[in-house]
Short mmCIF file of C-alpha atoms and ligand atoms in Angstrom, two decimals:
data_model
loop_
_atom_site.label_atom_id
_atom_site.label_comp_id
_atom_site.label_asym_id
_atom_site.label_seq_id
_atom_site.Cartn_x
_atom_site.Cartn_y
_atom_site.Cartn_z
CA UNK A 1035 5.09 -19.48 23.55
CA UNK A 1036 5.43 -18.66 19.83
CA UNK A 1037 8.25 -21.32 19.42
CA UNK A 1038 10.76 -23.49 22.11
CA UNK A 1039 14.18 -22.85 20.26
CA UNK A 1040 14.51 -20.46 17.47
CA UNK A 1041 16.48 -21.26 15.10
CA UNK A 1042 19.73 -18.96 15.75
CA UNK A 1043 22.00 -21.13 12.95
CA UNK A 1044 23.92 -18.71 10.77
CA UNK A 1045 22.65 -20.32 7.71
CA UNK A 1046 18.66 -19.06 9.01
CA UNK A 1047 20.25 -15.83 9.62
CA UNK A 1048 22.02 -15.17 6.33
CA UNK A 1049 18.76 -15.56 4.86
CA UNK A 1050 17.49 -12.40 6.53
CA UNK A 1051 20.30 -10.80 4.92
CA UNK A 1052 19.94 -11.85 1.48
CA UNK A 1053 16.46 -10.53 1.95
CA UNK A 1054 17.47 -7.15 3.11
CA UNK A 1055 19.88 -7.33 0.52
CA UNK A 1056 16.71 -7.04 -2.30
CA UNK A 1057 15.46 -4.14 0.01
CA UNK A 1058 18.13 -2.17 0.86
CA UNK A 1059 20.44 0.48 -0.88
CA UNK A 1060 24.52 -0.73 -0.73
CA UNK A 1061 25.20 1.81 1.83
CA UNK A 1062 22.60 0.83 4.95
CA UNK A 1063 23.36 -3.33 4.56
CA UNK A 1064 26.34 -2.51 6.88
CA UNK A 1065 25.17 -0.56 10.53
CA UNK A 1066 28.30 -0.50 12.27
CA UNK A 1067 25.56 0.60 15.75
CA UNK A 1068 21.84 -0.94 16.48
CA UNK A 1069 19.52 1.02 18.67
CA UNK A 1070 16.97 -1.37 20.82
CA UNK A 1071 14.21 1.26 21.40
CA UNK A 1072 12.33 1.12 24.58
CA UNK A 1073 8.84 1.32 25.96
CA UNK A 1074 7.40 4.15 23.93
CA UNK A 1075 11.15 5.17 22.90
CA UNK A 1076 10.64 4.75 18.60
CA UNK A 1077 11.18 8.23 18.19
CA UNK A 1078 15.10 7.42 18.66
CA UNK A 1079 14.95 6.69 15.33
CA UNK A 1080 12.99 9.75 13.59
CA UNK A 1081 16.48 11.70 12.34
CA UNK A 1082 17.98 8.99 10.24
CA UNK A 1083 18.98 9.73 7.15
CA UNK A 1084 17.39 7.75 4.19
CA UNK A 1085 15.62 5.93 6.58
CA UNK A 1086 14.43 2.77 5.45
CA UNK A 1087 11.81 0.80 7.92
CA UNK A 1088 11.58 -3.67 6.50
CA UNK A 1089 8.62 -4.67 9.01
CA UNK A 1090 9.24 -7.43 11.45
CA UNK A 1091 6.48 -9.97 9.45
CA UNK A 1092 9.00 -9.18 6.06
CA UNK A 1093 11.86 -10.98 8.03
CA UNK A 1094 12.47 -14.46 8.64
CA UNK A 1095 12.49 -15.19 12.23
CA UNK A 1096 10.92 -12.39 14.01
CA UNK A 1097 7.96 -12.47 15.95
CA UNK A 1098 5.65 -9.56 15.99
CA UNK A 1099 6.12 -6.56 18.93
CA UNK A 1100 1.50 -6.45 20.40
CA UNK A 1101 2.83 -4.16 23.02
CA UNK A 1102 1.67 -0.27 23.02
CA UNK A 1103 4.35 1.63 22.16
CA UNK A 1104 6.33 -0.81 20.29
CA UNK A 1105 6.06 -1.21 16.81
CA UNK A 1106 7.12 -3.81 14.73
CA UNK A 1107 10.06 -3.11 12.50
CA UNK A 1108 13.60 -2.73 11.78
CA UNK A 1109 14.50 1.25 10.58
CA UNK A 1110 17.91 1.50 8.74
CA UNK A 1111 19.47 4.75 8.12
CA UNK A 1112 22.11 6.99 8.37
CA UNK A 1113 23.76 9.11 11.39
CA UNK A 1114 26.27 11.88 12.78
CA UNK A 1115 27.96 15.08 10.23
CA UNK A 1116 29.23 13.89 6.70
CA UNK A 1117 28.72 10.45 4.86
CA UNK A 1118 26.98 9.66 8.61
CA UNK A 1119 27.22 6.07 10.66
CA UNK A 1120 25.07 3.03 9.25
CA UNK A 1121 22.92 2.39 11.83
CA UNK A 1122 20.01 -0.36 12.25
CA UNK A 1123 17.17 0.61 15.16
CA UNK A 1124 14.83 -1.76 16.53
CA UNK A 1125 11.23 -0.21 16.86
CA UNK A 1126 9.89 -2.57 19.30
CA UNK A 1127 11.21 -5.21 21.32
CA UNK A 1128 9.84 -8.75 22.00
CA UNK A 1129 9.06 -9.34 25.90
CA UNK A 1130 9.18 -13.00 27.48
CA UNK A 1131 5.88 -11.64 29.08
CA UNK A 1132 3.94 -11.36 25.53
CA UNK A 1133 4.73 -15.50 25.61
CA UNK A 1134 8.12 -15.52 23.15
CA UNK A 1135 10.59 -17.59 24.05
CA UNK A 1136 13.50 -16.43 25.08
CA UNK A 1137 15.32 -17.07 22.10
CA UNK A 1138 13.12 -15.30 20.19
CA UNK A 1139 13.00 -12.62 22.50
CA UNK A 1140 17.07 -12.28 21.75
CA UNK A 1141 16.98 -13.09 17.91
CA UNK A 1142 16.86 -9.11 16.70
CA UNK A 1143 20.45 -8.78 18.16
CA UNK A 1144 21.93 -11.75 16.85
CA UNK A 1145 20.63 -10.88 13.26
CA UNK A 1146 21.85 -7.42 13.66
CA UNK A 1147 25.48 -8.67 15.24
CA UNK A 1148 25.39 -10.36 12.20
CA UNK A 1149 24.45 -7.56 10.13
CA UNK A 1150 28.16 -6.14 11.13
CA UNK A 1151 26.96 -4.11 14.42
CA UNK A 1152 29.75 -3.41 16.99
CA UNK A 1153 28.22 -1.25 19.30
CA UNK A 1154 24.56 -1.49 20.29
CA UNK A 1155 22.15 0.40 22.79
CA UNK A 1156 19.72 -0.59 23.98
CA UNK A 1157 17.01 1.59 26.20
CA UNK A 1158 14.74 1.08 27.74
CA UNK A 1159 11.55 2.25 30.25
CA UNK A 1160 12.03 1.58 34.34
CA UNK A 1161 10.52 1.96 37.78
CA UNK A 1162 13.06 3.48 40.01
CA UNK A 1163 14.11 2.07 43.77
CA UNK A 1164 16.00 5.26 44.00
CA UNK A 1165 14.73 8.43 45.48
CA UNK A 1166 18.04 9.55 44.02
CA UNK A 1167 16.65 8.83 40.24
CA UNK A 1168 13.49 11.12 39.95
CA UNK A 1169 10.39 10.48 37.20
CA UNK A 1170 12.73 11.69 34.02
CA UNK A 1171 16.29 10.89 34.82
CA UNK A 1172 18.09 8.88 32.21
CA UNK A 1173 20.25 5.51 33.82
CA UNK A 1174 23.34 4.94 32.25
CA UNK A 1175 23.47 0.64 33.15
CA UNK A 1176 26.55 -0.25 34.61
CA UNK A 1177 25.20 -3.66 35.72
CA UNK A 1178 22.30 -6.24 36.16
CA UNK A 1179 20.35 -7.92 38.87
CA UNK A 1180 18.50 -10.62 36.89
CA UNK A 1181 16.81 -13.08 39.39
CA UNK A 1182 15.36 -15.01 36.30
CA UNK A 1183 18.75 -15.44 35.08
CA UNK A 1184 19.96 -16.94 38.58
CA UNK A 1185 17.11 -19.23 38.52
CA UNK A 1186 17.39 -21.14 35.47
CA UNK A 1187 15.55 -18.91 32.53
CA UNK A 1188 18.60 -17.82 30.60
CA UNK A 1189 18.55 -16.81 26.90
CA UNK A 1190 22.11 -18.80 27.28
CA UNK A 1191 20.67 -21.96 28.43
CA UNK A 1192 21.49 -24.72 25.99
CA UNK A 1193 23.84 -27.00 24.43
CA UNK A 1194 27.24 -25.62 23.11
CA UNK A 1195 28.36 -24.37 20.34
CA UNK A 1196 30.97 -23.55 18.78
CA UNK A 1197 30.73 -20.09 17.64
CA UNK A 1198 30.29 -19.04 21.38
CA UNK A 1199 32.40 -19.52 24.54
CA UNK A 1200 30.07 -21.27 26.85
CA UNK A 1201 30.51 -19.21 30.30
CA UNK A 1202 30.62 -16.31 29.18
CA UNK A 1203 31.92 -13.88 31.91
CA UNK A 1204 29.25 -10.66 32.13
CA UNK A 1205 31.81 -8.27 34.62
CA UNK A 1206 32.62 -5.73 31.45
CA UNK A 1207 29.04 -6.41 30.36
CA UNK A 1208 28.61 -3.00 30.15
CA UNK A 1209 31.22 -1.45 28.33
CA UNK A 1210 33.64 1.29 29.82
CA UNK A 1211 34.23 3.07 26.79
CA UNK A 1212 30.08 3.67 25.59
CA UNK A 1213 29.95 4.90 28.64
CA UNK A 1214 32.13 6.95 28.85
CA UNK A 1215 31.57 8.11 25.62
CA UNK A 1216 27.50 8.81 26.86
CA UNK A 1217 28.65 11.02 29.28
CA UNK A 1218 30.92 13.13 26.81
CA UNK A 1219 27.75 13.18 24.55
CA UNK A 1220 26.06 14.10 28.05
CA UNK A 1221 28.60 16.96 28.68
CA UNK A 1222 28.02 17.88 24.60
CA UNK A 1223 24.54 18.37 24.97
CA UNK A 1224 25.19 20.55 28.06
CA UNK A 1225 22.35 18.01 30.13
CA UNK A 1226 22.51 18.90 33.90
CA UNK A 1227 24.08 16.63 35.83
CA UNK A 1228 21.10 15.40 37.41
CA UNK A 1229 19.41 14.62 33.81
CA UNK A 1230 21.80 11.72 33.74
CA UNK A 1231 22.61 9.17 36.23
CA UNK A 1232 24.05 5.48 36.97
CA UNK A 1233 22.50 2.51 38.13
CA UNK A 1234 21.97 -1.26 38.59
CA UNK A 1235 18.80 -2.76 36.50
CA UNK A 1236 16.73 -5.64 37.89
CA UNK A 1237 14.90 -8.04 35.03
CA UNK A 1238 12.18 -8.95 36.31
CA UNK A 1239 9.52 -10.71 33.84
CA UNK A 1240 6.69 -8.73 34.31
CA UNK A 1241 4.16 -8.44 33.72
CA UNK A 1242 2.85 -6.70 36.61
CA UNK A 1243 4.26 -4.17 37.93
CA UNK A 1244 6.17 -4.78 41.32
CA UNK A 1245 4.51 -5.07 45.04
CA UNK A 1246 5.48 -2.79 47.43
CA UNK A 1247 7.51 -5.69 49.07
CA UNK A 1248 9.14 -6.91 45.80
CA UNK A 1249 10.27 -3.63 45.26
CA UNK A 1250 11.99 -2.96 48.51
CA UNK A 1251 13.48 -6.62 48.19
CA UNK A 1252 15.08 -5.54 44.70
CA UNK A 1253 16.21 -2.12 46.35
CA UNK A 1254 17.34 -4.39 49.14
CA UNK A 1255 19.16 -6.29 47.36
CA UNK A 1256 21.01 -3.19 45.49
CA UNK A 1257 19.27 -2.40 42.30
CA UNK A 1258 18.47 1.01 41.14
CA UNK A 1259 16.05 0.83 38.61
CA UNK A 1260 13.40 -1.94 37.37
CA UNK A 1261 12.03 -3.16 34.42
CA UNK A 1262 11.36 -6.25 32.09
CA UNK A 1263 13.04 -6.56 29.47
CA UNK A 1264 17.36 -5.53 28.39
CA UNK A 1265 18.84 -7.94 30.37
CA UNK A 1266 18.12 -10.94 27.63
CA UNK A 1267 19.44 -8.63 24.80
CA UNK A 1268 22.26 -8.03 26.84
CA UNK A 1269 24.25 -11.71 27.16
CA UNK A 1270 23.08 -12.37 23.00
CA UNK A 1271 25.05 -8.96 22.35
CA UNK A 1272 27.97 -10.05 24.93
CA UNK A 1273 27.68 -13.82 23.43
CA UNK A 1274 27.89 -12.28 19.72
CA UNK A 1275 30.85 -9.86 20.72
CA UNK A 1276 28.96 -6.71 20.75
CA UNK A 1277 30.00 -3.89 23.41
CA UNK A 1278 26.26 -2.85 25.07
CA UNK A 1279 25.60 0.06 26.48
CA UNK A 1280 21.83 0.70 28.19
CA UNK A 1281 20.36 3.38 29.12
CA UNK A 1282 16.98 3.22 30.92
CA UNK A 1283 14.46 5.57 31.47
CA UNK A 1284 12.90 6.17 34.44
CA UNK A 1285 9.03 6.73 33.56
CA UNK A 1286 7.76 6.24 37.47
CA UNK A 1287 8.76 5.52 41.10
CA UNK A 1288 8.17 1.59 42.62
CA UNK A 1289 6.05 1.93 45.28
CA UNK A 1290 7.98 1.26 48.50
CA UNK A 1291 6.39 2.48 51.72
CA UNK A 1292 8.55 2.90 54.35
CA UNK A 1293 5.59 1.56 56.25
CA UNK A 1294 2.36 0.53 55.67
CA UNK A 1295 -0.66 2.19 57.23
CA UNK A 1296 -2.00 -0.22 59.25
CA UNK A 1297 -5.71 -0.28 59.21
CA UNK A 1298 -6.21 -1.41 62.43
CA UNK A 1299 -4.44 2.00 63.26
CA UNK A 1300 -6.80 4.04 61.39
CA UNK A 1301 -10.26 2.52 62.00
CA UNK A 1302 -9.88 3.40 65.71
CA UNK A 1303 -8.23 6.50 65.11
CA UNK A 1304 -12.15 6.97 63.23
CA UNK A 1305 -13.60 6.31 65.98
CA UNK A 1306 -12.06 8.30 68.22
CA UNK A 1307 -13.00 11.10 66.51
CA UNK A 1308 -9.21 11.82 65.79
CA UNK A 1309 -9.28 11.02 61.49
CA UNK A 1310 -5.94 10.20 60.08
CA UNK A 1311 -5.56 11.67 56.83
CA UNK A 1312 -6.31 10.11 53.96
CA UNK A 1313 -3.30 6.63 53.34
CA UNK A 1314 -1.95 7.79 49.79
CA UNK A 1315 -3.36 5.15 47.06
CA UNK A 1316 -0.75 5.23 44.09
CA UNK A 1317 -0.72 2.33 40.94
CA UNK A 1318 1.92 2.38 37.52
CA UNK A 1319 0.08 2.71 34.40
CA UNK A 1320 1.80 1.92 30.76
CA UNK A 1321 -0.10 4.86 29.63
CA UNK A 1322 1.92 6.73 32.21
CA UNK A 1323 5.24 5.18 31.57
CA UNK A 1324 4.34 5.94 28.09
CA UNK A 1325 3.62 9.69 28.56
CA UNK A 1326 7.32 10.18 29.92
CA UNK A 1327 9.16 7.84 27.45
CA UNK A 1328 7.21 10.59 24.87
CA UNK A 1329 8.27 13.65 26.79
CA UNK A 1330 11.54 12.61 27.18
CA UNK A 1331 11.67 11.44 24.02
CA UNK A 1332 13.96 14.16 22.61
CA UNK A 1333 16.18 14.67 25.24
CA UNK A 1334 16.96 10.62 24.85
CA UNK A 1335 17.42 10.89 21.31
CA UNK A 1336 19.74 13.72 21.30
CA UNK A 1337 21.49 12.11 23.45
CA UNK A 1338 21.76 8.56 21.97
CA UNK A 1339 22.81 10.41 18.67
CA UNK A 1340 25.63 12.53 19.88
CA UNK A 1341 26.70 9.05 21.89
CA UNK A 1342 26.64 7.10 18.05
CA UNK A 1343 29.19 10.25 16.90
CA UNK A 1344 31.45 10.40 19.36
CA UNK A 1345 31.95 6.55 19.57
CA UNK A 1346 32.94 7.03 15.40
CA UNK A 1347 35.17 9.47 16.78
CA UNK A 1348 36.10 7.26 18.96
CA UNK A 1349 36.01 8.93 22.09
O1 LIG B 1715 10.61 -2.61 26.79
P1 LIG B 1715 10.64 -1.69 27.54
O2 LIG B 1715 11.76 -2.40 29.03
O3 LIG B 1715 10.88 -0.11 27.66
O4 LIG B 1715 8.60 -1.52 28.41
C1 LIG B 1715 8.87 -1.40 29.55
C2 LIG B 1715 8.48 -2.66 30.67
C3 LIG B 1715 6.80 -3.77 29.96
O5 LIG B 1715 6.96 -3.83 28.71
C4 LIG B 1715 6.22 -2.03 30.07
C5 LIG B 1715 6.03 -1.44 31.41
O6 LIG B 1715 5.14 -0.44 30.88
O7 LIG B 1715 7.85 -0.83 30.18
#
């Protein structure tokens, strides 16, 4: 772990606001919408106007993202028509599997909230557990299943703080109104219905991809997609009073064979002179995850931008 407990005191975070005050023009200093860019999705900030990038290294309390496809900077800019909505994007996030403490993982979300962000769009790359959500589908997350949270690995563990609720409800964690804005945006962009699905995100710690039995378990438990991020950020955002919308890009199927081929059957059939067809050996890789992110970056960007435009219009 890089630290045990990140300093999230108002004073410490405010020191970043002072630093940003020296780096940003006035019109970018109070972003209304935040974006977290998932693996391979940093291009979500490609069309920010008046864009200014601030490396995490020039800010206090930020870690360094060590995962390929994740930069380590905040991008500030304007999005949408006319004067534009001030926005901030995390180009690169922190994952617990990199060795970051959960308080470091969620720290940028807390900074965004203090800067004035009211709505946060969190993106990620995820594996599909549902044949109805093929590779390339964008999934609007409506709920989560977080085994680490249920077993004592939760970013909100710790002494009560007067500015936060002690017992945070999660039944409305995924904003109904932001999800409505997202589906209105998908309609306005004339995306086919199959391009954007809905589902439940299972958070696992990683860094291993799921074994077939783990995939079957998560699917039986009600998850639609699985990934190694996002839920800690959702919890911190909700604790800060920020509305949250999560988009998972399906980059691969989690291998869930209905039935394992028996190797005994395979060998017996071979020796009897009636060999079975070769059994498929499928493996997911981060390179494949990044490649799908690249392929879908334009549609993800268009969807996020249109959603932000509609949020600004109160749709
Ligand atoms: O940051 P995200 O959740 O988009 O990244 C996913 C999960 C792992 O970090 C990585 C695995 O390929 O991609």
